[in-house]
């Protein structure tokens, strides 16, 4: 391409590295950022640096926060007896959106995946175990994704916790609300049947 | 939402302001940027600032460039007799991708649109006229988008140039290559019929 402006190409490349952003979208975003007033562009750049500098892991649940302890862990009105174990901070946001869960969280920051070279020691399992030494916690809900890695991680952690006398539960499988039976896969449908309850 | 980390929320908001990026995608991008190593995040922020500081308009064609004159204008091997007038720098990239156009460009940085309060004086029409005072230019190709604003702008500029004795042309309308006649709208089909050529 004859038309090649280095700072612009670099910006396009930066956007292209983001997940789910292809060449065309990256180009559109770069031109948009370029069209912003100078101070708006500065704010964008600052937000990136700021988030990186200020956000760290909560000392208790390992969720991302800009304080020493995250809002959930520092909220004394929340139930201290239940810990919901999730893969990422996004999963915490998803659960909070239900407004129906009032317990604690623990963010693993990954799943056990030997294929990707991720073992249990790369996750925050050690930190989870250290939270269970006092007698507060009665139940640990394994809320990892229903994938091979999610299942394996849930099973691994469940095995560790069972000797400690803590109840370990797993999210229910079934058909999604508003979904269509016709399009449900066999495994999901079987699990929904298996987990049926009286009405 | 109980879970609200200010620097993270700010970063999500920044992404959400980009065109075509909704709340969910913004969240995904923000978490991705957060997961980058510190120096990668710094590079991203730098690319934004850099592009803003270094990129300006070419003194001749008004295209975006990091030099005084853009690569097209400083290329002596290119035809100086033809100027292709486009709305944006992205359009220049699109034309360069065809590898079939070897003339000059002129970037208007907008289209006449009374509804949006954009008049001819906000575009780079003055700069275009000043390029036509010498005798080099024989033809001006109006290559604005085939929209109401694009047409109006093309007509407006054509009217200004006609008294100067310069040939003003417009891109051909017709069915897109690889397109399907069945799905072509009536106006396009009519224009394709009207513009038919002998084979």
CSV table of C-alpha atoms in Angstrom, one decimal, chain B residues 85-193:
chain,number,residue,atom,x,y,z
B,85,UNK,CA,-11.8,14.0,-4.6
B,86,UNK,CA,-12.9,11.9,-1.7
B,87,UNK,CA,-14.6,12.4,1.6
B,88,UNK,CA,-12.1,10.7,4.0
B,89,UNK,CA,-8.6,9.3,4.3
B,90,UNK,CA,-10.1,5.9,4.5
B,91,UNK,CA,-11.4,6.4,0.9
B,92,UNK,CA,-7.8,7.1,-0.2
B,93,UNK,CA,-6.7,3.8,1.3
B,94,UNK,CA,-9.6,2.0,-0.5
B,95,UNK,CA,-8.5,3.5,-3.9
B,96,UNK,CA,-4.8,2.7,-3.3
B,97,UNK,CA,-5.9,-0.9,-2.6
B,98,UNK,CA,-7.1,-1.2,-6.2
B,99,UNK,CA,-3.5,-0.4,-7.4
B,100,UNK,CA,-5.2,1.0,-10.6
B,101,UNK,CA,-5.3,4.7,-9.8
B,102,UNK,CA,-2.1,6.6,-10.2
B,103,UNK,CA,-3.2,10.2,-10.0
B,104,UNK,CA,-3.5,12.6,-7.1
B,105,UNK,CA,-6.1,12.8,-4.3
B,106,UNK,CA,-7.9,15.6,-2.5
B,107,UNK,CA,-9.5,14.8,0.9
B,108,UNK,CA,-12.6,16.9,1.8
B,109,UNK,CA,-12.8,15.7,5.4
B,110,UNK,CA,-16.6,15.7,5.3
B,111,UNK,CA,-19.6,16.3,3.0
B,112,UNK,CA,-21.9,19.2,2.7
B,113,UNK,CA,-24.8,18.4,5.1
B,114,UNK,CA,-27.0,21.3,6.1
B,115,UNK,CA,-28.8,19.0,8.5
B,116,UNK,CA,-25.6,18.5,10.5
B,117,UNK,CA,-24.6,22.2,10.1
B,118,UNK,CA,-21.8,21.4,7.7
B,119,UNK,CA,-21.4,23.9,4.9
B,120,UNK,CA,-18.9,24.1,2.0
B,121,UNK,CA,-16.6,26.3,4.1
B,122,UNK,CA,-16.0,23.6,6.6
B,123,UNK,CA,-14.6,21.3,3.9
B,124,UNK,CA,-11.2,21.7,2.1
B,125,UNK,CA,-12.8,23.0,-1.0
B,126,UNK,CA,-10.8,26.3,-0.8
B,127,UNK,CA,-7.6,24.2,-0.8
B,128,UNK,CA,-8.8,22.2,-3.8
B,129,UNK,CA,-9.5,25.3,-5.8
B,130,UNK,CA,-6.1,26.7,-5.1
B,131,UNK,CA,-4.6,23.5,-6.5
B,132,UNK,CA,-6.3,24.1,-9.8
B,133,UNK,CA,-4.9,27.5,-10.5
B,134,UNK,CA,-1.9,26.1,-12.3
B,135,UNK,CA,-2.4,24.3,-15.6
B,136,UNK,CA,-1.3,20.8,-14.5
B,137,UNK,CA,-4.8,19.4,-13.6
B,138,UNK,CA,-6.9,18.2,-16.5
B,139,UNK,CA,-9.5,16.1,-14.7
B,140,UNK,CA,-11.2,16.1,-11.3
B,141,UNK,CA,-12.9,12.8,-10.4
B,142,UNK,CA,-15.7,13.3,-7.9
B,143,UNK,CA,-15.5,10.1,-5.8
B,144,UNK,CA,-17.8,11.0,-2.9
B,145,UNK,CA,-20.1,8.3,-1.6
B,146,UNK,CA,-23.4,7.7,-3.5
B,147,UNK,CA,-25.5,9.2,-0.8
B,148,UNK,CA,-27.6,12.4,-0.8
B,149,UNK,CA,-24.8,14.3,0.9
B,150,UNK,CA,-22.1,12.8,-1.4
B,151,UNK,CA,-24.1,13.7,-4.5
B,152,UNK,CA,-24.8,17.2,-3.3
B,153,UNK,CA,-21.2,17.8,-2.5
B,154,UNK,CA,-20.1,16.4,-5.9
B,155,UNK,CA,-22.6,18.7,-7.7
B,156,UNK,CA,-21.6,21.7,-5.7
B,157,UNK,CA,-17.9,21.2,-6.5
B,158,UNK,CA,-18.6,20.4,-10.1
B,159,UNK,CA,-20.5,23.6,-10.5
B,160,UNK,CA,-17.5,25.6,-9.1
B,161,UNK,CA,-15.0,23.8,-11.4
B,162,UNK,CA,-16.9,23.9,-14.7
B,163,UNK,CA,-16.1,27.6,-15.4
B,164,UNK,CA,-12.4,26.9,-14.9
B,165,UNK,CA,-12.5,24.6,-18.0
B,166,UNK,CA,-11.5,21.5,-16.0
B,167,UNK,CA,-13.2,18.1,-16.9
B,168,UNK,CA,-15.2,16.9,-13.9
B,169,UNK,CA,-16.2,13.3,-13.8
B,170,UNK,CA,-18.1,11.1,-11.4
B,171,UNK,CA,-17.6,7.4,-10.4
B,172,UNK,CA,-19.8,4.9,-12.3
B,173,UNK,CA,-22.9,3.6,-10.7
B,174,UNK,CA,-23.8,0.0,-11.3
B,175,UNK,CA,-24.1,-3.4,-9.8
B,176,UNK,CA,-21.2,-4.4,-7.5
B,177,UNK,CA,-18.9,-7.1,-8.9
B,178,UNK,CA,-19.9,-10.4,-7.4
B,179,UNK,CA,-23.2,-9.0,-6.4
B,180,UNK,CA,-26.6,-10.5,-7.2
B,181,UNK,CA,-29.1,-8.8,-9.6
B,182,UNK,CA,-31.9,-10.2,-7.5
B,183,UNK,CA,-30.8,-8.2,-4.5
B,184,UNK,CA,-29.9,-5.0,-6.3
B,185,UNK,CA,-32.2,-2.1,-5.5
B,186,UNK,CA,-34.2,-0.4,-8.3
B,187,UNK,CA,-32.1,2.8,-8.4
B,188,UNK,CA,-28.9,0.9,-8.7
B,189,UNK,CA,-30.3,-1.4,-11.4
B,190,UNK,CA,-31.6,1.5,-13.3
B,191,UNK,CA,-28.3,3.3,-13.1
B,192,UNK,CA,-26.5,0.1,-14.2
B,193,UNK,CA,-28.8,-0.2,-17.2
